[in-house]
Amino acid sequence: MLPFLSLLGIFLSVILLLFNARKFTASVYLSLFFLFTSLYSFYQYILLYSKSVTLISIFLFNLSIFASPVYLIGPMLYWYVRSVLTDHSKLRKNDLWHFLPMIFYFISALPNAFLPWHDKVEVAQTVVKNQEYIMIYKTTLLSEIIPAVVIYVFRLILILGYTIWSAVLFINFILEKKSSKVLSKQHFMKKWLINLLGFTLVLVVSQIFLVIRSFEMHFSKLFFTFNILRVISLAGLIGLLISPFFYPSILYGFPRFPESLTIKNIKMEDHKNKHEKSSKNKNSFELDYLNSIAKKIDSCMKDKQPYLQTDFNLAYLSAMIQIPVHHLAYFFREVKNERFIDYRNKWRIDYAKNMMEEGKTSNLTLEAIGLNSGFSNRNAFRNAFKKFEGSSPNNFISQTFN
């Protein structure tokens, strides 16, 4: 299951970068957080469960590439939370020290990457036969002076420290009733941060106990059977990787606030919101943005009638109104609760009905009316008409105009 979850995390990080990176720098931190967490999970799978000599040879001796990013999981989480709470996502000069643990580990692990391949294979074969060898083999220069268990646990304690630090920032923000455009105008953000920090905390704490327990048991096979620590750790990882999919605005990058609003507008709205509360968050910027999408779509359909083109689809509409396709897909799925195809066909059916009311059936066949309304063929017109009107075009004409 770990390989699947690792791939899911990498896929998640790609989505976040693809849809958010250009406008919301904070999402870059979140994307890298998921990417590094997924790489660490995959590294664990390779080392402990894969039994592949080739993969262990690659991952165990290239820790500078595969294990060093683990030291940035905590900083990425912290920078993301800080960015959300302060509305400032750029790194500062004093943030450079956060890279020091990764740099030290990278340097200490680099020499092993240049060992001859046959030496790497020999060690990997030993690890496959006896996982206890992981406790003995010195994978980095740090292993010469620091016990292996300390190195493994320190990575996780570092992440735990950053998680607690981020949680403290968030709690203080709530208690002191500070203001943030992102949090005040996107009602789901508090719940999202609670989920993010909560699942991370569960995952890291359980991983710390797992690592300590594994060294105590000398990586015996008994440890790798079903046990409560592994269940908790797996639940934390699953929750962490799946939770973003329940927050489409996190994935697809809906604007944190409308670009057309000036600072003065924002301050006026903030002042107004202090005196007016809405249980449905009708004043949220997210809803304003979704409402603007609805208006743009309706205006486009009425004025330009793009549905009359047989190749009219969601991408076509996106290009016309300058709204990203994934935003439109979310709008139809979550707001209108309607498929785009059905929405488009309703416009076509209404256009066909208007043609019938104007007496076009006297010199045009029903197939021609369907084609003029945007349908690609007679069957598509007939099926859509029957779906929305409850009868075929012929029956509709005979019942309505006779």
mmCIF file of C-alpha atoms in Angstrom:
data_model
loop_
_atom_site.group_PDB
_atom_site.id
_atom_site.type_symbol
_atom_site.label_atom_id
_atom_site.label_comp_id
_atom_site.label_asym_id
_atom_site.label_seq_id
_atom_site.Cartn_x
_atom_site.Cartn_y
_atom_site.Cartn_z
ATOM 1 C CA MET A 1 0.000 0.000 0.000
ATOM 2 C CA LEU A 2 2.904 2.370 0.652
ATOM 3 C CA PRO A 3 3.901 2.530 -3.044
ATOM 4 C CA PHE A 4 0.329 3.468 -3.998
ATOM 5 C CA LEU A 5 0.143 6.151 -1.307
ATOM 6 C CA SER A 6 3.541 7.500 -2.357
ATOM 7 C CA LEU A 7 2.375 7.793 -5.963
ATOM 8 C CA LEU A 8 -0.813 9.468 -4.762
ATOM 9 C CA GLY A 9 1.249 12.015 -2.841
ATOM 10 C CA ILE A 10 3.439 12.747 -5.869
ATOM 11 C CA PHE A 11 0.314 13.119 -8.027
ATOM 12 C CA LEU A 12 -1.139 15.484 -5.422
ATOM 13 C CA SER A 13 1.987 17.634 -5.406
ATOM 14 C CA VAL A 14 1.885 17.874 -9.214
ATOM 15 C CA ILE A 15 -1.762 19.032 -9.119
ATOM 16 C CA LEU A 16 -0.946 21.707 -6.561
ATOM 17 C CA LEU A 17 1.990 22.998 -8.592
ATOM 18 C CA LEU A 18 0.110 22.883 -11.875
ATOM 19 C CA PHE A 19 -2.961 24.794 -10.696
ATOM 20 C CA ASN A 20 -1.534 27.039 -7.978
ATOM 21 C CA ALA A 21 2.159 27.779 -8.371
ATOM 22 C CA ARG A 22 1.872 30.868 -10.575
ATOM 23 C CA LYS A 23 -0.582 32.775 -8.408
ATOM 24 C CA PHE A 24 -0.203 31.355 -4.901
ATOM 25 C CA THR A 25 3.369 30.841 -3.767
ATOM 26 C CA ALA A 26 2.182 29.304 -0.507
ATOM 27 C CA SER A 27 0.861 26.333 -2.484
ATOM 28 C CA VAL A 28 4.410 25.616 -3.649
ATOM 29 C CA TYR A 29 5.369 24.944 -0.017
ATOM 30 C CA LEU A 30 2.355 22.660 0.373
ATOM 31 C CA SER A 31 3.194 20.838 -2.850
ATOM 32 C CA LEU A 32 6.794 20.231 -1.772
ATOM 33 C CA PHE A 33 5.575 19.125 1.655
ATOM 34 C CA PHE A 34 3.493 16.369 0.043
ATOM 35 C CA LEU A 35 6.260 15.498 -2.421
ATOM 36 C CA PHE A 36 8.945 15.067 0.247
ATOM 37 C CA THR A 37 6.556 13.157 2.524
ATOM 38 C CA SER A 38 5.744 10.785 -0.346
ATOM 39 C CA LEU A 39 9.421 10.272 -1.193
ATOM 40 C CA TYR A 40 10.128 9.443 2.444
ATOM 41 C CA SER A 41 7.283 6.890 2.467
ATOM 42 C CA PHE A 42 8.581 5.330 -0.729
ATOM 43 C CA TYR A 43 12.109 5.270 0.733
ATOM 44 C CA GLN A 44 10.775 3.378 3.754
ATOM 45 C CA TYR A 45 8.976 0.886 1.524
ATOM 46 C CA ILE A 46 12.103 0.219 -0.561
ATOM 47 C CA LEU A 47 14.350 -0.224 2.459
ATOM 48 C CA LEU A 48 12.049 -2.309 4.646
ATOM 49 C CA TYR A 49 9.530 -4.125 2.476
ATOM 50 C CA SER A 50 10.567 -4.271 -1.200
ATOM 51 C CA LYS A 51 13.207 -7.062 -0.995
ATOM 52 C CA SER A 52 14.612 -5.657 -4.231
ATOM 53 C CA VAL A 53 18.408 -5.669 -4.317
ATOM 54 C CA THR A 54 18.486 -3.179 -7.199
ATOM 55 C CA LEU A 55 16.141 -0.670 -5.583
ATOM 56 C CA ILE A 56 17.847 -0.918 -2.194
ATOM 57 C CA SER A 57 21.219 -0.400 -3.900
ATOM 58 C CA ILE A 58 19.891 2.775 -5.522
ATOM 59 C CA PHE A 59 18.052 4.254 -2.551
ATOM 60 C CA LEU A 60 20.357 3.235 0.297
ATOM 61 C CA PHE A 61 23.426 4.708 -1.359
ATOM 62 C CA ASN A 62 21.837 7.842 -2.737
ATOM 63 C CA LEU A 63 20.521 9.206 0.532
ATOM 64 C CA SER A 64 21.767 12.663 -0.426
ATOM 65 C CA ILE A 65 19.015 12.629 -3.073
ATOM 66 C CA PHE A 66 16.271 10.527 -1.492
ATOM 67 C CA ALA A 67 16.663 11.157 2.252
ATOM 68 C CA SER A 68 17.925 14.745 2.407
ATOM 69 C CA PRO A 69 14.528 16.241 1.388
ATOM 70 C CA VAL A 70 13.063 14.647 4.528
ATOM 71 C CA TYR A 71 14.712 17.460 6.479
ATOM 72 C CA LEU A 72 12.637 19.984 4.521
ATOM 73 C CA ILE A 73 9.231 18.418 5.273
ATOM 74 C CA GLY A 74 8.936 20.427 8.500
ATOM 75 C CA PRO A 75 10.063 23.767 7.056
ATOM 76 C CA MET A 76 7.685 23.417 4.100
ATOM 77 C CA LEU A 77 4.759 22.810 6.447
ATOM 78 C CA TYR A 78 5.766 25.752 8.632
ATOM 79 C CA TRP A 79 6.208 28.126 5.671
ATOM 80 C CA TYR A 80 2.846 27.113 4.251
ATOM 81 C CA VAL A 81 0.979 27.694 7.514
ATOM 82 C CA ARG A 82 2.821 30.969 8.125
ATOM 83 C CA SER A 83 1.979 32.152 4.597
ATOM 84 C CA VAL A 84 -1.715 31.419 5.092
ATOM 85 C CA LEU A 85 -1.816 33.222 8.429
ATOM 86 C CA THR A 86 0.166 36.294 7.369
ATOM 87 C CA ASP A 87 -0.750 36.630 3.655
ATOM 88 C CA HIS A 88 3.005 36.811 2.922
ATOM 89 C CA SER A 89 4.531 33.816 1.185
ATOM 90 C CA LYS A 90 8.044 35.010 0.314
ATOM 91 C CA LEU A 91 10.965 33.595 2.259
ATOM 92 C CA ARG A 92 12.963 35.924 4.460
ATOM 93 C CA LYS A 93 16.717 36.101 4.951
ATOM 94 C CA ASN A 94 16.492 34.530 8.402
ATOM 95 C CA ASP A 95 14.648 31.548 6.874
ATOM 96 C CA LEU A 96 17.888 30.262 5.379
ATOM 97 C CA TRP A 97 18.867 28.501 8.606
ATOM 98 C CA HIS A 98 15.996 26.069 8.066
ATOM 99 C CA PHE A 99 18.047 24.513 5.256
ATOM 100 C CA LEU A 100 21.038 23.710 7.492
ATOM 101 C CA PRO A 101 19.968 20.195 8.649
ATOM 102 C CA MET A 102 19.369 19.158 5.048
ATOM 103 C CA ILE A 103 22.722 20.579 3.904
ATOM 104 C CA PHE A 104 24.661 18.800 6.694
ATOM 105 C CA TYR A 105 22.971 15.498 5.932
ATOM 106 C CA PHE A 106 23.417 15.909 2.174
ATOM 107 C CA ILE A 107 27.172 16.437 2.588
ATOM 108 C CA SER A 108 27.555 13.515 4.990
ATOM 109 C CA ALA A 109 25.616 11.137 2.689
ATOM 110 C CA LEU A 110 27.231 12.211 -0.576
ATOM 111 C CA PRO A 111 30.429 10.039 -0.428
ATOM 112 C CA ASN A 112 28.439 6.789 -0.354
ATOM 113 C CA ALA A 113 26.839 7.669 -3.668
ATOM 114 C CA PHE A 114 30.225 7.188 -5.383
ATOM 115 C CA LEU A 115 30.886 3.666 -4.129
ATOM 116 C CA PRO A 116 31.351 0.977 -6.815
ATOM 117 C CA TRP A 117 28.095 -0.623 -7.899
ATOM 118 C CA HIS A 118 29.164 -4.145 -6.897
ATOM 119 C CA ASP A 119 29.793 -2.905 -3.323
ATOM 120 C CA LYS A 120 26.323 -1.401 -3.215
ATOM 121 C CA VAL A 121 24.762 -4.628 -4.458
ATOM 122 C CA GLU A 122 26.647 -6.662 -1.880
ATOM 123 C CA VAL A 123 25.357 -4.507 0.989
ATOM 124 C CA ALA A 124 21.806 -4.542 -0.464
ATOM 125 C CA GLN A 125 21.865 -8.357 -0.613
ATOM 126 C CA THR A 126 22.876 -8.440 3.041
ATOM 127 C CA VAL A 127 20.017 -6.080 3.965
ATOM 128 C CA VAL A 128 17.515 -8.267 2.092
ATOM 129 C CA LYS A 129 18.694 -11.352 3.967
ATOM 130 C CA ASN A 130 18.970 -9.624 7.329
ATOM 131 C CA GLN A 131 17.303 -6.250 7.916
ATOM 132 C CA GLU A 132 19.122 -5.943 11.232
ATOM 133 C CA TYR A 133 22.162 -5.009 9.138
ATOM 134 C CA ILE A 134 20.572 -1.548 8.712
ATOM 135 C CA MET A 135 21.474 -0.912 12.372
ATOM 136 C CA ILE A 136 25.119 -1.724 11.742
ATOM 137 C CA TYR A 137 25.929 -0.379 8.294
ATOM 138 C CA LYS A 138 27.209 3.217 8.246
ATOM 139 C CA THR A 139 25.274 4.925 5.451
ATOM 140 C CA THR A 140 26.653 8.435 6.069
ATOM 141 C CA LEU A 141 29.653 10.129 7.645
ATOM 142 C CA LEU A 142 27.384 11.061 10.550
ATOM 143 C CA SER A 143 26.991 7.343 11.261
ATOM 144 C CA GLU A 144 30.641 7.312 12.368
ATOM 145 C CA ILE A 145 29.850 9.457 15.395
ATOM 146 C CA ILE A 146 26.070 9.203 15.859
ATOM 147 C CA PRO A 147 24.065 5.978 16.382
ATOM 148 C CA ALA A 148 21.764 5.039 13.500
ATOM 149 C CA VAL A 149 18.647 5.170 15.673
ATOM 150 C CA VAL A 150 19.427 8.797 16.587
ATOM 151 C CA ILE A 151 19.748 9.769 12.919
ATOM 152 C CA TYR A 152 16.461 8.083 11.982
ATOM 153 C CA VAL A 153 14.560 9.489 14.969
ATOM 154 C CA PHE A 154 16.048 12.987 14.648
ATOM 155 C CA ARG A 155 14.484 13.406 11.179
ATOM 156 C CA LEU A 156 11.053 12.710 12.626
ATOM 157 C CA ILE A 157 11.563 14.791 15.771
ATOM 158 C CA LEU A 158 12.508 17.702 13.519
ATOM 159 C CA ILE A 159 9.239 17.321 11.612
ATOM 160 C CA LEU A 160 7.366 17.015 14.909
ATOM 161 C CA GLY A 161 8.950 20.252 16.135
ATOM 162 C CA TYR A 162 7.897 22.134 13.027
ATOM 163 C CA THR A 163 4.383 20.665 13.241
ATOM 164 C CA ILE A 164 3.999 21.823 16.838
ATOM 165 C CA TRP A 165 5.472 25.211 15.914
ATOM 166 C CA SER A 166 2.955 25.566 13.079
ATOM 167 C CA ALA A 167 0.105 24.484 15.373
ATOM 168 C CA VAL A 168 1.128 27.071 17.969
ATOM 169 C CA LEU A 169 1.122 29.790 15.301
ATOM 170 C CA PHE A 170 -2.343 28.726 14.221
ATOM 171 C CA ILE A 171 -3.741 28.518 17.756
ATOM 172 C CA ASN A 172 -2.322 31.933 18.698
ATOM 173 C CA PHE A 173 -3.811 33.364 15.508
ATOM 174 C CA ILE A 174 -7.254 32.087 16.500
ATOM 175 C CA LEU A 175 -7.019 33.100 20.154
ATOM 176 C CA GLU A 176 -5.773 36.594 19.376
ATOM 177 C CA LYS A 177 -8.467 36.983 16.689
ATOM 178 C CA LYS A 178 -6.021 38.213 14.103
ATOM 179 C CA SER A 179 -7.102 38.988 10.551
ATOM 180 C CA SER A 180 -5.988 37.277 7.353
ATOM 181 C CA LYS A 181 -7.510 37.632 3.888
ATOM 182 C CA VAL A 182 -7.171 33.918 3.229
ATOM 183 C CA LEU A 183 -8.698 32.744 6.510
ATOM 184 C CA SER A 184 -11.400 35.408 6.847
ATOM 185 C CA LYS A 185 -12.610 35.141 3.260
ATOM 186 C CA GLN A 186 -12.355 31.390 2.771
ATOM 187 C CA HIS A 187 -14.442 29.728 5.425
ATOM 188 C CA PHE A 188 -13.005 26.236 4.885
ATOM 189 C CA MET A 189 -9.378 27.213 5.599
ATOM 190 C CA LYS A 190 -9.499 26.763 9.369
ATOM 191 C CA LYS A 191 -10.896 23.271 9.018
ATOM 192 C CA TRP A 192 -8.316 22.490 6.331
ATOM 193 C CA LEU A 193 -5.401 23.609 8.530
ATOM 194 C CA ILE A 194 -6.745 21.563 11.442
ATOM 195 C CA ASN A 195 -6.883 18.469 9.205
ATOM 196 C CA LEU A 196 -3.422 19.122 7.763
ATOM 197 C CA LEU A 197 -1.747 19.628 11.136
ATOM 198 C CA GLY A 198 -3.757 16.885 12.844
ATOM 199 C CA PHE A 199 -2.951 14.143 10.337
ATOM 200 C CA THR A 200 0.693 15.234 10.196
ATOM 201 C CA LEU A 201 0.925 15.040 13.984
ATOM 202 C CA VAL A 202 -0.601 11.537 14.049
ATOM 203 C CA LEU A 203 1.722 10.342 11.292
ATOM 204 C CA VAL A 204 4.932 11.747 12.791
ATOM 205 C CA VAL A 205 4.297 10.631 16.385
ATOM 206 C CA SER A 206 3.410 7.095 15.287
ATOM 207 C CA GLN A 207 6.493 7.004 13.032
ATOM 208 C CA ILE A 208 8.747 8.002 15.935
ATOM 209 C CA PHE A 209 7.434 5.135 18.036
ATOM 210 C CA LEU A 210 7.708 2.761 15.074
ATOM 211 C CA VAL A 211 11.367 3.604 14.460
ATOM 212 C CA ILE A 212 12.285 3.315 18.137
ATOM 213 C CA ARG A 213 10.401 0.038 18.425
ATOM 214 C CA SER A 214 12.014 -1.352 15.278
ATOM 215 C CA PHE A 215 15.518 -0.748 16.643
ATOM 216 C CA GLU A 216 14.523 -2.262 19.988
ATOM 217 C CA MET A 217 13.338 -5.401 18.214
ATOM 218 C CA HIS A 218 16.348 -5.415 15.861
ATOM 219 C CA PHE A 219 14.057 -5.243 12.824
ATOM 220 C CA SER A 220 12.632 -8.679 13.570
ATOM 221 C CA LYS A 221 9.932 -9.966 11.231
ATOM 222 C CA LEU A 222 7.441 -9.827 14.079
ATOM 223 C CA PHE A 223 7.583 -6.035 13.912
ATOM 224 C CA PHE A 224 6.431 -5.975 10.289
ATOM 225 C CA THR A 225 3.251 -7.894 10.990
ATOM 226 C CA PHE A 226 -0.105 -6.266 11.751
ATOM 227 C CA ASN A 227 0.116 -4.034 14.847
ATOM 228 C CA ILE A 228 -1.567 -0.942 16.226
ATOM 229 C CA LEU A 229 1.363 1.421 15.574
ATOM 230 C CA ARG A 230 1.441 0.555 11.895
ATOM 231 C CA VAL A 231 -2.342 0.972 11.661
ATOM 232 C CA ILE A 232 -2.183 4.445 13.261
ATOM 233 C CA SER A 233 0.738 5.467 11.061
ATOM 234 C CA LEU A 234 -1.008 4.247 7.909
ATOM 235 C CA ALA A 235 -4.240 6.005 8.918
ATOM 236 C CA GLY A 236 -2.318 9.256 9.416
ATOM 237 C CA LEU A 237 -0.662 8.971 6.004
ATOM 238 C CA ILE A 238 -3.930 8.112 4.241
ATOM 239 C CA GLY A 239 -5.747 10.980 5.952
ATOM 240 C CA LEU A 240 -2.954 13.402 5.103
ATOM 241 C CA LEU A 241 -2.872 12.497 1.395
ATOM 242 C CA ILE A 242 -6.619 12.183 0.846
ATOM 243 C CA SER A 243 -7.822 15.227 2.807
ATOM 244 C CA PRO A 244 -6.843 17.810 0.093
ATOM 245 C CA PHE A 245 -9.265 16.141 -2.319
ATOM 246 C CA PHE A 246 -12.116 17.210 -0.022
ATOM 247 C CA TYR A 247 -11.060 20.852 -0.438
ATOM 248 C CA PRO A 248 -11.263 21.650 -4.185
ATOM 249 C CA SER A 249 -10.189 25.229 -3.588
ATOM 250 C CA ILE A 250 -6.895 23.964 -2.177
ATOM 251 C CA LEU A 251 -6.331 21.711 -5.182
ATOM 252 C CA TYR A 252 -7.606 23.900 -7.991
ATOM 253 C CA GLY A 253 -6.503 27.281 -6.747
ATOM 254 C CA PHE A 254 -9.652 29.384 -6.541
ATOM 255 C CA PRO A 255 -8.651 33.011 -5.989
ATOM 256 C CA ARG A 256 -8.063 33.990 -2.376
ATOM 257 C CA PHE A 257 -9.702 37.295 -3.228
ATOM 258 C CA PRO A 258 -11.015 38.826 -6.467
ATOM 259 C CA GLU A 259 -8.252 40.503 -8.459
ATOM 260 C CA SER A 260 -10.509 43.456 -9.228
ATOM 261 C CA LEU A 261 -10.826 44.428 -5.573
ATOM 262 C CA THR A 262 -8.544 47.178 -4.320
ATOM 263 C CA ILE A 263 -7.026 47.343 -0.860
ATOM 264 C CA LYS A 264 -9.621 49.954 0.019
ATOM 265 C CA ASN A 265 -12.429 47.587 -1.009
ATOM 266 C CA ILE A 266 -10.959 44.840 1.122
ATOM 267 C CA LYS A 267 -10.680 47.062 4.189
ATOM 268 C CA MET A 268 -14.261 48.278 3.738
ATOM 269 C CA GLU A 269 -15.524 44.721 3.483
ATOM 270 C CA ASP A 270 -13.512 43.662 6.534
ATOM 271 C CA HIS A 271 -15.040 46.563 8.482
ATOM 272 C CA LYS A 272 -18.506 45.594 7.315
ATOM 273 C CA ASN A 273 -18.016 41.955 8.255
ATOM 274 C CA LYS A 274 -17.217 42.908 11.830
ATOM 275 C CA HIS A 275 -20.806 44.121 12.188
ATOM 276 C CA GLU A 276 -22.606 41.695 9.902
ATOM 277 C CA LYS A 277 -22.375 37.927 10.289
ATOM 278 C CA SER A 278 -23.790 35.445 7.829
ATOM 279 C CA SER A 279 -24.132 31.788 8.732
ATOM 280 C CA LYS A 280 -23.789 30.873 5.091
ATOM 281 C CA ASN A 281 -20.732 33.061 4.467
ATOM 282 C CA LYS A 282 -22.466 34.859 1.632
ATOM 283 C CA ASN A 283 -19.872 37.605 1.791
ATOM 284 C CA SER A 284 -16.964 35.219 1.235
ATOM 285 C CA PHE A 285 -14.748 35.936 -1.717
ATOM 286 C CA GLU A 286 -14.997 32.337 -2.835
ATOM 287 C CA LEU A 287 -18.759 32.640 -3.311
ATOM 288 C CA ASP A 288 -18.301 35.987 -5.036
ATOM 289 C CA TYR A 289 -15.975 34.326 -7.486
ATOM 290 C CA LEU A 290 -18.373 31.433 -8.126
ATOM 291 C CA ASN A 291 -21.227 33.891 -8.655
ATOM 292 C CA SER A 292 -19.114 35.789 -11.158
ATOM 293 C CA ILE A 293 -18.547 32.532 -13.050
ATOM 294 C CA ALA A 294 -22.321 31.950 -13.220
ATOM 295 C CA LYS A 295 -22.908 35.457 -14.571
ATOM 296 C CA LYS A 296 -20.179 35.151 -17.184
ATOM 297 C CA ILE A 297 -21.512 31.819 -18.393
ATOM 298 C CA ASP A 298 -25.116 33.016 -18.666
ATOM 299 C CA SER A 299 -24.068 36.224 -20.408
ATOM 300 C CA CYS A 300 -21.934 34.307 -22.896
ATOM 301 C CA MET A 301 -24.703 31.814 -23.674
ATOM 302 C CA LYS A 302 -27.299 34.556 -24.188
ATOM 303 C CA ASP A 303 -25.222 37.013 -26.176
ATOM 304 C CA LYS A 304 -22.909 34.817 -28.242
ATOM 305 C CA GLN A 305 -24.905 31.572 -28.444
ATOM 306 C CA PRO A 306 -21.810 29.315 -28.607
ATOM 307 C CA TYR A 307 -23.993 26.251 -28.012
ATOM 308 C CA LEU A 308 -25.058 26.438 -31.658
ATOM 309 C CA GLN A 309 -21.607 25.160 -32.605
ATOM 310 C CA THR A 310 -21.474 21.364 -32.711
ATOM 311 C CA ASP A 311 -17.960 21.331 -31.204
ATOM 312 C CA PHE A 312 -18.911 23.540 -28.259
ATOM 313 C CA ASN A 313 -17.466 22.021 -25.076
ATOM 314 C CA LEU A 314 -16.067 23.054 -21.694
ATOM 315 C CA ALA A 315 -12.670 23.995 -23.146
ATOM 316 C CA TYR A 316 -14.434 26.122 -25.781
ATOM 317 C CA LEU A 317 -16.377 27.937 -23.048
ATOM 318 C CA SER A 318 -13.208 28.357 -20.963
ATOM 319 C CA ALA A 319 -11.464 30.139 -23.829
ATOM 320 C CA MET A 320 -14.447 32.414 -24.434
ATOM 321 C CA ILE A 321 -14.926 33.672 -20.873
ATOM 322 C CA GLN A 322 -11.296 33.365 -19.710
ATOM 323 C CA ILE A 323 -12.047 31.045 -16.790
ATOM 324 C CA PRO A 324 -9.812 27.967 -16.231
ATOM 325 C CA VAL A 325 -11.377 24.666 -17.293
ATOM 326 C CA HIS A 326 -10.895 23.077 -13.856
ATOM 327 C CA HIS A 327 -12.735 26.012 -12.244
ATOM 328 C CA LEU A 328 -15.648 25.510 -14.654
ATOM 329 C CA ALA A 329 -15.669 21.771 -13.993
ATOM 330 C CA TYR A 330 -15.856 22.445 -10.254
ATOM 331 C CA PHE A 331 -18.598 25.030 -10.777
ATOM 332 C CA PHE A 332 -20.867 22.648 -12.718
ATOM 333 C CA ARG A 333 -20.175 19.692 -10.437
ATOM 334 C CA GLU A 334 -20.356 21.354 -7.013
ATOM 335 C CA VAL A 335 -22.434 24.524 -7.507
ATOM 336 C CA LYS A 336 -24.919 23.772 -10.274
ATOM 337 C CA ASN A 337 -24.971 20.026 -9.550
ATOM 338 C CA GLU A 338 -25.350 19.514 -13.264
ATOM 339 C CA ARG A 339 -23.250 18.090 -16.051
ATOM 340 C CA PHE A 340 -21.998 20.627 -18.554
ATOM 341 C CA ILE A 341 -23.411 18.509 -21.391
ATOM 342 C CA ASP A 342 -26.905 18.721 -19.908
ATOM 343 C CA TYR A 343 -26.556 22.465 -19.345
ATOM 344 C CA ARG A 344 -25.473 22.984 -22.953
ATOM 345 C CA ASN A 345 -28.237 20.741 -24.360
ATOM 346 C CA LYS A 346 -30.919 22.651 -22.453
ATOM 347 C CA TRP A 347 -29.893 25.799 -24.301
ATOM 348 C CA ARG A 348 -30.011 23.908 -27.583
ATOM 349 C CA ILE A 349 -33.454 22.481 -26.840
ATOM 350 C CA ASP A 350 -34.794 25.927 -25.935
ATOM 351 C CA TYR A 351 -33.400 27.284 -29.196
ATOM 352 C CA ALA A 352 -35.048 24.435 -31.143
ATOM 353 C CA LYS A 353 -38.380 25.070 -29.399
ATOM 354 C CA ASN A 354 -38.205 28.748 -30.339
ATOM 355 C CA MET A 355 -37.673 27.742 -33.959
ATOM 356 C CA MET A 356 -40.735 25.517 -33.768
ATOM 357 C CA GLU A 357 -42.823 28.309 -32.226
ATOM 358 C CA GLU A 358 -41.740 30.624 -35.026
ATOM 359 C CA GLY A 359 -43.123 28.170 -37.568
ATOM 360 C CA LYS A 360 -39.789 26.956 -38.937
ATOM 361 C CA THR A 361 -41.162 23.430 -39.191
ATOM 362 C CA SER A 362 -43.096 24.480 -42.300
ATOM 363 C CA ASN A 363 -39.897 24.738 -44.371
ATOM 364 C CA LEU A 364 -37.346 22.837 -42.270
ATOM 365 C CA THR A 365 -37.241 19.199 -41.228
ATOM 366 C CA LEU A 366 -36.836 18.317 -37.581
ATOM 367 C CA GLU A 367 -33.360 17.036 -38.365
ATOM 368 C CA ALA A 368 -32.447 20.437 -39.839
ATOM 369 C CA ILE A 369 -33.819 22.191 -36.748
ATOM 370 C CA GLY A 370 -31.690 19.933 -34.570
ATOM 371 C CA LEU A 371 -28.580 20.629 -36.632
ATOM 372 C CA ASN A 372 -29.252 24.387 -36.565
ATOM 373 C CA SER A 373 -29.583 24.137 -32.779
ATOM 374 C CA GLY A 374 -26.087 22.677 -32.407
ATOM 375 C CA PHE A 375 -26.750 18.936 -32.303
ATOM 376 C CA SER A 376 -24.456 16.769 -34.395
ATOM 377 C CA ASN A 377 -27.165 14.433 -35.716
ATOM 378 C CA ARG A 378 -30.859 13.583 -35.571
ATOM 379 C CA ASN A 379 -30.548 10.923 -32.850
ATOM 380 C CA ALA A 380 -28.654 13.234 -30.519
ATOM 381 C CA PHE A 381 -31.354 15.894 -30.982
ATOM 382 C CA ARG A 382 -34.188 13.419 -30.459
ATOM 383 C CA ASN A 383 -32.662 11.834 -27.335
ATOM 384 C CA ALA A 384 -31.866 15.170 -25.715
ATOM 385 C CA PHE A 385 -35.309 16.551 -26.540
ATOM 386 C CA LYS A 386 -37.004 13.506 -25.055
ATOM 387 C CA LYS A 387 -34.816 13.702 -21.936
ATOM 388 C CA PHE A 388 -35.697 17.315 -21.102
ATOM 389 C CA GLU A 389 -39.211 17.627 -22.557
ATOM 390 C CA GLY A 390 -40.509 14.134 -21.855
ATOM 391 C CA SER A 391 -41.549 13.493 -25.455
ATOM 392 C CA SER A 392 -40.079 13.331 -28.937
ATOM 393 C CA PRO A 393 -39.917 16.478 -31.139
ATOM 394 C CA ASN A 394 -42.777 15.127 -33.306
ATOM 395 C CA ASN A 395 -45.050 14.548 -30.320
ATOM 396 C CA PHE A 396 -44.124 17.933 -28.875
ATOM 397 C CA ILE A 397 -45.179 19.688 -32.105
ATOM 398 C CA SER A 398 -48.410 17.750 -32.416
ATOM 399 C CA GLN A 399 -49.364 18.350 -28.762
ATOM 400 C CA THR A 400 -48.362 22.017 -28.689
ATOM 401 C CA PHE A 401 -49.315 23.428 -32.079
ATOM 402 C CA ASN A 402 -52.198 21.201 -33.218
#
